[in-house]
Short mmCIF file of C-alpha atoms and ligand atoms in Angstrom, two decimals:
data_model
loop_
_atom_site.label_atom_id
_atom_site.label_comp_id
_atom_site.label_asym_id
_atom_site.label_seq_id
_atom_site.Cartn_x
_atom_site.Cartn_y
_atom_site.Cartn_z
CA UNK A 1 -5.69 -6.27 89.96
CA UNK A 2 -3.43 -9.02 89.81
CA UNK A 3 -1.77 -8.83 85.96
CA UNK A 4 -0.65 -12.25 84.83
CA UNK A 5 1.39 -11.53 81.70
CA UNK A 6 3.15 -14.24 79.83
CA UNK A 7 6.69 -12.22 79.97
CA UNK A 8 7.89 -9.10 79.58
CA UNK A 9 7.25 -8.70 76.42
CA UNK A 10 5.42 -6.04 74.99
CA UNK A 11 1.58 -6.50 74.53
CA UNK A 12 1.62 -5.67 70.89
CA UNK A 13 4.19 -8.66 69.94
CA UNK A 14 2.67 -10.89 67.76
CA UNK A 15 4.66 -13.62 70.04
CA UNK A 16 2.73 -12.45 73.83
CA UNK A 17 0.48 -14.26 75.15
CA UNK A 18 -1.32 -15.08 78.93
CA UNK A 19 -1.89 -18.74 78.45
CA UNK A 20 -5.87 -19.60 78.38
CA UNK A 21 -6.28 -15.83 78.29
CA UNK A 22 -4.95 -13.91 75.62
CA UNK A 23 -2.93 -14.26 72.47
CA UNK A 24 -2.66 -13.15 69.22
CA UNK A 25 -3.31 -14.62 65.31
CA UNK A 26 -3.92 -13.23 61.90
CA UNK A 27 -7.39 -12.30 60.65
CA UNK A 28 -7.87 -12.13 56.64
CA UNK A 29 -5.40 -10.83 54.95
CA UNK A 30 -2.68 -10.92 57.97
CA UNK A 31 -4.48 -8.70 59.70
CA UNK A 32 -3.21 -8.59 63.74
CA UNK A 33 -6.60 -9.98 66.06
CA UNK A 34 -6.04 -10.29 70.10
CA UNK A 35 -8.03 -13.33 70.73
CA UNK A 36 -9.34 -13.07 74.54
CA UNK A 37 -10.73 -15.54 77.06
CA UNK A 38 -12.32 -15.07 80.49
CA UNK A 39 -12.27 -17.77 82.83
CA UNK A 40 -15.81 -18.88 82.99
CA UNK A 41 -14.93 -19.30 78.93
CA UNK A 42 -16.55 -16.12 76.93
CA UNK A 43 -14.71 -15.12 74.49
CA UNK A 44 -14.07 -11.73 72.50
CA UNK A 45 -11.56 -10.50 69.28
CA UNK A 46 -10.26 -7.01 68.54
CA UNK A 47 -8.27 -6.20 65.45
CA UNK A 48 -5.58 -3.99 65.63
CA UNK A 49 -7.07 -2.16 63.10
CA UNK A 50 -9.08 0.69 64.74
CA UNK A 51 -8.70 -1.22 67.93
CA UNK A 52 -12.05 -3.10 66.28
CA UNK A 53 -13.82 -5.27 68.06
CA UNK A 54 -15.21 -8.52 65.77
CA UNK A 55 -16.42 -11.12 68.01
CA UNK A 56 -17.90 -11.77 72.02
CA UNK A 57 -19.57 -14.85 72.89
CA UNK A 58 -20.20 -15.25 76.17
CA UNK A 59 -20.08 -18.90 77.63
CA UNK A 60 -23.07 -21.22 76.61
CA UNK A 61 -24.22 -18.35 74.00
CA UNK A 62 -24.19 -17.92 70.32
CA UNK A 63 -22.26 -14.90 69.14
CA UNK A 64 -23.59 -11.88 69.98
CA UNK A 65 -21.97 -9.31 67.48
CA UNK A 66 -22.22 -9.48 63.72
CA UNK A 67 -20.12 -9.38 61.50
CA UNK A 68 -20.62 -9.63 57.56
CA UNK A 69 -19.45 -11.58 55.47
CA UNK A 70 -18.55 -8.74 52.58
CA UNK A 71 -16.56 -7.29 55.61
CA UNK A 72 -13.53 -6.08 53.49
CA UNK A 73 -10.04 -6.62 55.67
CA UNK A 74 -7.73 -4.50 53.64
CA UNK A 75 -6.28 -2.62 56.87
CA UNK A 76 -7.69 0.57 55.79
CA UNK A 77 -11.25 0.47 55.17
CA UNK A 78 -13.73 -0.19 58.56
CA UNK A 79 -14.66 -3.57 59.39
CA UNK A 80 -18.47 -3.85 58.14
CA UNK A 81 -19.68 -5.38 62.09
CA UNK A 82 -18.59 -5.57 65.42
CA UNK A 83 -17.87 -2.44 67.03
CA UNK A 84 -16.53 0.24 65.23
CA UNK A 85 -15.37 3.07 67.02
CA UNK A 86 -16.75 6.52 65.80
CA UNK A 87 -14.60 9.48 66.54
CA UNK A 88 -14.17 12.15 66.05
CA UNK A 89 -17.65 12.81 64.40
CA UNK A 90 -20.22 10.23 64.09
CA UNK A 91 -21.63 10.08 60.82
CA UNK A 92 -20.66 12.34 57.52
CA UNK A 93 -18.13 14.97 58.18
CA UNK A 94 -20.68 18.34 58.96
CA UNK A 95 -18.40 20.34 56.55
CA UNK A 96 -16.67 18.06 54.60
CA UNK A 97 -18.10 15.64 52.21
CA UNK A 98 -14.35 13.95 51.09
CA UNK A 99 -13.26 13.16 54.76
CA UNK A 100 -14.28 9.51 56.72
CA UNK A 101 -17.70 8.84 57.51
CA UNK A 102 -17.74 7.94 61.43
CA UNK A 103 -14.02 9.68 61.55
CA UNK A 104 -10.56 8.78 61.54
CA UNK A 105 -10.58 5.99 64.56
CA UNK A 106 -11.54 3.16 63.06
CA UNK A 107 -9.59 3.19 59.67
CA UNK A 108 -5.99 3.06 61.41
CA UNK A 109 -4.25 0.74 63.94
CA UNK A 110 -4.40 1.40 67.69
CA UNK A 111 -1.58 0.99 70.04
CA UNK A 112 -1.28 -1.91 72.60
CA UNK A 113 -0.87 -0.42 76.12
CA UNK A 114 -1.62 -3.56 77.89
CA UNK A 115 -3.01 -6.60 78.40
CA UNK A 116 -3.92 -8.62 81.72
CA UNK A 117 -5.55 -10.97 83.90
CA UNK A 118 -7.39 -11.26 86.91
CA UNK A 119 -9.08 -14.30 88.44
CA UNK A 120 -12.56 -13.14 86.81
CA UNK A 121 -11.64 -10.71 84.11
CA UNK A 122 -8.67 -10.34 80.76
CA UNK A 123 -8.29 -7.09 79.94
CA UNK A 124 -6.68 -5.04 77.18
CA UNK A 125 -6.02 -1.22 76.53
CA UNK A 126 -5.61 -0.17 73.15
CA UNK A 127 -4.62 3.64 72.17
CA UNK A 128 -4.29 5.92 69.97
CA UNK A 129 -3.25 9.55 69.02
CA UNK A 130 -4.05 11.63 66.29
CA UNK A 131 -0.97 11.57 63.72
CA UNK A 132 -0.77 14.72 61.48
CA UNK A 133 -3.30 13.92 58.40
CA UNK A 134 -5.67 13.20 61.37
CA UNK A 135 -5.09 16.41 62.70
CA UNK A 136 -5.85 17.99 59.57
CA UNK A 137 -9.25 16.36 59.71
CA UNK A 138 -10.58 17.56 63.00
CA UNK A 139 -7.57 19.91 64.48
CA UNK A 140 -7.62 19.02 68.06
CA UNK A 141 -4.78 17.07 69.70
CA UNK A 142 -6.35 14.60 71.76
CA UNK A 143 -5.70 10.98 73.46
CA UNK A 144 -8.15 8.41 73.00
CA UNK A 145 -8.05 4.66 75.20
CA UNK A 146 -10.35 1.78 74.46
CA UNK A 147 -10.57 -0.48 77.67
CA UNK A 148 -11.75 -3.88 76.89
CA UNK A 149 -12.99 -5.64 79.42
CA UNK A 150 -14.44 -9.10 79.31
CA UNK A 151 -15.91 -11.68 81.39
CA UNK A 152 -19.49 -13.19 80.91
CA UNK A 153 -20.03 -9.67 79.63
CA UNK A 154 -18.33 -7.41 77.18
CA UNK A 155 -17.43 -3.63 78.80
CA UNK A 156 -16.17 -1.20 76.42
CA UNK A 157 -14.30 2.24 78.24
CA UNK A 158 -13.44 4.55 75.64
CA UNK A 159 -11.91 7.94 77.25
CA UNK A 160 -10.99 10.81 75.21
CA UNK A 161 -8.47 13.14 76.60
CA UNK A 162 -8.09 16.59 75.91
CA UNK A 163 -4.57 17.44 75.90
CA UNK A 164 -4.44 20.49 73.71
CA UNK A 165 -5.10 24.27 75.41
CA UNK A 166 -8.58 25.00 73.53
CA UNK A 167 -11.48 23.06 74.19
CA UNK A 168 -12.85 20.88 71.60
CA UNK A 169 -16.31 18.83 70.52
CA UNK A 170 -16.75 15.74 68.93
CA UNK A 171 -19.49 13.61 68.54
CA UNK A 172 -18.84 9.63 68.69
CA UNK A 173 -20.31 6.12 69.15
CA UNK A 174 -19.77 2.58 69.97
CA UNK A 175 -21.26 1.14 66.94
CA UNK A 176 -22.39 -1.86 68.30
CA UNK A 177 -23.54 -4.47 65.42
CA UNK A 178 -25.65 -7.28 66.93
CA UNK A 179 -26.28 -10.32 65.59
CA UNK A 180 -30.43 -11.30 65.23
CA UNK A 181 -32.14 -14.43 63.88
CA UNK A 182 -34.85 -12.04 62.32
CA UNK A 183 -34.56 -8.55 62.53
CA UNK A 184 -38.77 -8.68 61.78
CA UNK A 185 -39.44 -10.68 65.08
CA UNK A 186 -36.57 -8.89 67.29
CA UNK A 187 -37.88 -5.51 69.20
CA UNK A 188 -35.90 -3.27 71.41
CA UNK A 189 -37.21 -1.91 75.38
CA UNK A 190 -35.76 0.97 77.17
CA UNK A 191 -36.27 3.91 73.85
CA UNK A 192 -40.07 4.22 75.09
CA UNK A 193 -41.35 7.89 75.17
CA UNK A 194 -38.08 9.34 73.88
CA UNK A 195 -37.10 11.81 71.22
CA UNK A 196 -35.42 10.81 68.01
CA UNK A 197 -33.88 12.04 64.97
CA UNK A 198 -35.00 9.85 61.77
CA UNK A 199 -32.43 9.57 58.92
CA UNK A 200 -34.86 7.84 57.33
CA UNK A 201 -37.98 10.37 57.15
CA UNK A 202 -36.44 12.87 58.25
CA UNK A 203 -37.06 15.00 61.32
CA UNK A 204 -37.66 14.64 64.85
CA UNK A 205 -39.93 12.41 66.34
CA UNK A 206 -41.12 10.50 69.70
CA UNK A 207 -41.07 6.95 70.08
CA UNK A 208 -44.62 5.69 71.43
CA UNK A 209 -44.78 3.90 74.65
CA UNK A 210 -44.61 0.45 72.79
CA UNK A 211 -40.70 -1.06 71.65
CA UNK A 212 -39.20 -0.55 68.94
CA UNK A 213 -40.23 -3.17 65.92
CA UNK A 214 -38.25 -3.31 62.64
CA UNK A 215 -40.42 -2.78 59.70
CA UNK A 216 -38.66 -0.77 57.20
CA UNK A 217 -35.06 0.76 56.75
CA UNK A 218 -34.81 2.52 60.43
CA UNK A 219 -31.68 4.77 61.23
CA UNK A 220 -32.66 6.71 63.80
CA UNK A 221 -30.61 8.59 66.99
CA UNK A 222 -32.48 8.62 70.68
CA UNK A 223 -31.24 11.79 72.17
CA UNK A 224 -31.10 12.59 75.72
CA UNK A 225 -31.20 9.25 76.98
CA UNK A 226 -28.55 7.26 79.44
CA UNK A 227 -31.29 4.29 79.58
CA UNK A 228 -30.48 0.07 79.26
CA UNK A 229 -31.62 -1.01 75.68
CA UNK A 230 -32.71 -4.36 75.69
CA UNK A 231 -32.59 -6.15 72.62
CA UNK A 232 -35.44 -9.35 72.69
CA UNK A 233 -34.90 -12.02 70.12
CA UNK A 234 -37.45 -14.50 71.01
CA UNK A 235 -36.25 -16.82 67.44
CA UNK A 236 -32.89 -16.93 69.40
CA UNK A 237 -34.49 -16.98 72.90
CA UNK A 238 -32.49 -14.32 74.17
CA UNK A 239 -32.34 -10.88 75.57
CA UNK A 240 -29.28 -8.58 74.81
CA UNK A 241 -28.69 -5.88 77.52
CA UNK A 242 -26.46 -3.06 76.33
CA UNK A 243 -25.97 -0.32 79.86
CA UNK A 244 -23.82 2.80 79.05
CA UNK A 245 -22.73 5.34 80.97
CA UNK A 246 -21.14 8.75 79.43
CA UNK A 247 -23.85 8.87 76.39
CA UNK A 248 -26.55 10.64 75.98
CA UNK A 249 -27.82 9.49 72.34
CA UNK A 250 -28.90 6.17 71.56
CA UNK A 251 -28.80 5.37 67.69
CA UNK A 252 -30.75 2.38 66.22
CA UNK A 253 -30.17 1.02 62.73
CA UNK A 254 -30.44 -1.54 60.44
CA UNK A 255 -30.16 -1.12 56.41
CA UNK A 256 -32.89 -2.85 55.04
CA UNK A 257 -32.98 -3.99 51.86
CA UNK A 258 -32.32 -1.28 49.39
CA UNK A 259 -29.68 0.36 51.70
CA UNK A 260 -27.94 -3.25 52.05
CA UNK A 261 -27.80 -3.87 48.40
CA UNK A 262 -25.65 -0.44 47.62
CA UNK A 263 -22.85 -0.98 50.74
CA UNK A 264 -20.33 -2.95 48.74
CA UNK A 265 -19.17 -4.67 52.48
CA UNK A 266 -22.49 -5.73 53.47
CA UNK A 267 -24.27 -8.81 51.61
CA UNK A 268 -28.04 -8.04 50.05
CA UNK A 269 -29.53 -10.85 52.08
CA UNK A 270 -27.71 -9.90 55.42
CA UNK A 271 -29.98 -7.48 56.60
CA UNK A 272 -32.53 -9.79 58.40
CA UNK A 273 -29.95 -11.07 60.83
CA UNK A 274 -28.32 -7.49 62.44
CA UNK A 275 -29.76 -4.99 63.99
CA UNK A 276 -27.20 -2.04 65.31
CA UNK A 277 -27.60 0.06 69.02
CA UNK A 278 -24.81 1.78 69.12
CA UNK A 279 -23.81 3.93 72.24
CA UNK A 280 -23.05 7.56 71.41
CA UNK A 281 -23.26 11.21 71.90
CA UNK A 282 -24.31 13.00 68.65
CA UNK A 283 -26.34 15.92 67.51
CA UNK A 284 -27.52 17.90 70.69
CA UNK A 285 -25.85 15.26 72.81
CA UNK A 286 -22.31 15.91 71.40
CA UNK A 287 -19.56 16.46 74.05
CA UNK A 288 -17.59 18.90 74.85
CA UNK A 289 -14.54 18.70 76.62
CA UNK A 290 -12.04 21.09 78.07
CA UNK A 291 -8.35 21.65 78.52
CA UNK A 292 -6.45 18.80 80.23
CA UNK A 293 -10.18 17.19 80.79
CA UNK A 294 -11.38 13.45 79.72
CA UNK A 295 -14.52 12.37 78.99
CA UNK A 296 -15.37 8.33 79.25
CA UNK A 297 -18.17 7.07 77.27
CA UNK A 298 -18.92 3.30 78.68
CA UNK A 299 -20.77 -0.06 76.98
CA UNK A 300 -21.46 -3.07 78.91
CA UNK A 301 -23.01 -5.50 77.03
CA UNK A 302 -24.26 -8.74 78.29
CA UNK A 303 -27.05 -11.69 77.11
CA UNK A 304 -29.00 -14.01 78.91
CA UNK A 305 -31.68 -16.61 77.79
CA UNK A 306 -34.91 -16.40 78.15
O1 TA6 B 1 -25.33 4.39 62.85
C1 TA6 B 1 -26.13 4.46 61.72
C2 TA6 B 1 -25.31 5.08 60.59
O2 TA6 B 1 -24.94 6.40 60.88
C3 TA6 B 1 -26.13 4.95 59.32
O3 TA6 B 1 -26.54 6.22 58.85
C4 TA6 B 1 -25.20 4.22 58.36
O4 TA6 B 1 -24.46 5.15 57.61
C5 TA6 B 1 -24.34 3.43 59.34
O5 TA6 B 1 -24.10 4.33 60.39
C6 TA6 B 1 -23.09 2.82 58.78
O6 TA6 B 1 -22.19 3.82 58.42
P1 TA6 B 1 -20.83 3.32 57.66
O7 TA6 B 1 -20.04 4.57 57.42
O8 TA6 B 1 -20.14 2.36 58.58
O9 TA6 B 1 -21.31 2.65 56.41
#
């Protein structure tokens, strides 16, 4: 890989930047973004902040995550859209109530390890280990990268390193928001015939051999699956792939209206135009990794017209 940075600066100063490629600016409230650029001209952001991406729009495409526009940018709540990283738990805390829903990743700043060029890819490496408060939460010292990888696609590497002498198991996601004309006329293919926990009703079920159609608040996780999801908007005329590798749950969600209207950082009238499939491994499909080992849980998300 042939790196092409501007100097020898270091990839977190506000002042680096790989001309056409990479740079940095201020979201909201001075918050530090990496704006990226590939060279056919798709473009993604990540905030500091939780090493969060906000935006990817591949070349001759509309946006293809959402963001909201209650997102609150105060540097230490999660950005409402995008990707938020879950980790170390997806979800509520299984013991205690007081501590992070979705974890401590994406509610502090990651470190810059790098950023680069190639002729048909800009990457950048973000980091992060837990400080002591975080350790308090889930006790387990660990080393977690986020690998951002963009061309006319979006990849997403996130590798969690054990480095203490116990093993440990955490359950985590790419939260993947995507943005949707109508979340009534969108459905999703590659879920057919597979088991899922419902949030929602409650309980496990099995997805019939027809896609998945939004109807009604839906928060449910696919479990055992390492299958494409394709997300068909025919309103936008196009089809969202999302491939993983490393995951073996699958969870689909979008708020609906009563759910939307009691999240402070997500507008009533927003729900019709997200949908989430976010690449994880909860519940039975939580990982478990040992001594000295790493686990890498991958996205690659990518949209064509159809
Ligand atoms: O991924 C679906 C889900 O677990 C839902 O239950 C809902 O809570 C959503 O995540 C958003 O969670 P957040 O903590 O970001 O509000």
């Amino acid at each position: 890989m042939a790196s092409s940075p501007a100097s020898d600066l270091p990839p977190a100063d506000p002042t680096f930047a790989i001309p056409g490629r990479a740079h940095w600016d201020t979201g909201p409230n001075d918050m530090p973004r990496l704006q990226l650029a590939s060279p056919d001209g798709s473009t993604a952001t990540v905030y500091q902040h939780g090493a969060h991406i906000s935006h990817f729009q591949p070349a001759g495409q509309s946006p293809v995550l959402w963001m909201s526009q209650s997102c609150v940018y105060d540097g230490k709540s999660p950005l409402r859209g995008g990707v938020p990283i879950c980790f170390p738990w997806f979800g509520p805390h299984a013991e205690r109530s007081e501590l992070p829903s979705h974890g401590y990743a994406r509610i502090r700043p990651w470190d810059v390890d790098s950023i680069t060029s190639t002729d048909t890819h800009t990457i950048a490496v973000f980091s992060m280990t837990p400080n002591d408060a975080e350790l308090e939460m889930f006790p387990n010292t660990c080393h977690v990268r986020l690998t951002v990888t963009l061309s006319s696609a979006l990849t997403m590497a996130l590798e969690i390193t054990n480095t203490s002498d116990s093993a440990f198991t955490i359950s985590t996601a790419l939260h993947s928001y995507f943005e949707v004309d109508d979340v009534k006329n969108v459905n999703i293919t590659g879920l057919e015939n597979t088991q899922y926990l419902s949030k929602v009703e409650g309980g496990t079920y099995t997805q019939d051999d027809q896609p998945i159609k939004f109807t009604r608040e839906t928060d449910r996780v696919y479990q055992n699956t390492t299958t494409t999801c394709l997300l068909h908007d025919p309103d936008k005329q196009r089809q969202i792939a999302i491939e993983k590798t490393g995951s073996k749950s699958t969870v689909v969600w979008n708020p609906w209206i009563e759910k939307s209207k009691n999240m402070p950082d997500f507008g009533d009238d927003e729900w019709p135009s997200m949908c989430c499939i976010e690449t994880a491994a909860a519940g039975p499909d939580a990982i478990t990794i040992e001594p000295g080992q790493a686990h890498t849980i991958t996205a690659k998300i990518s949209a064509q017209s159809t």
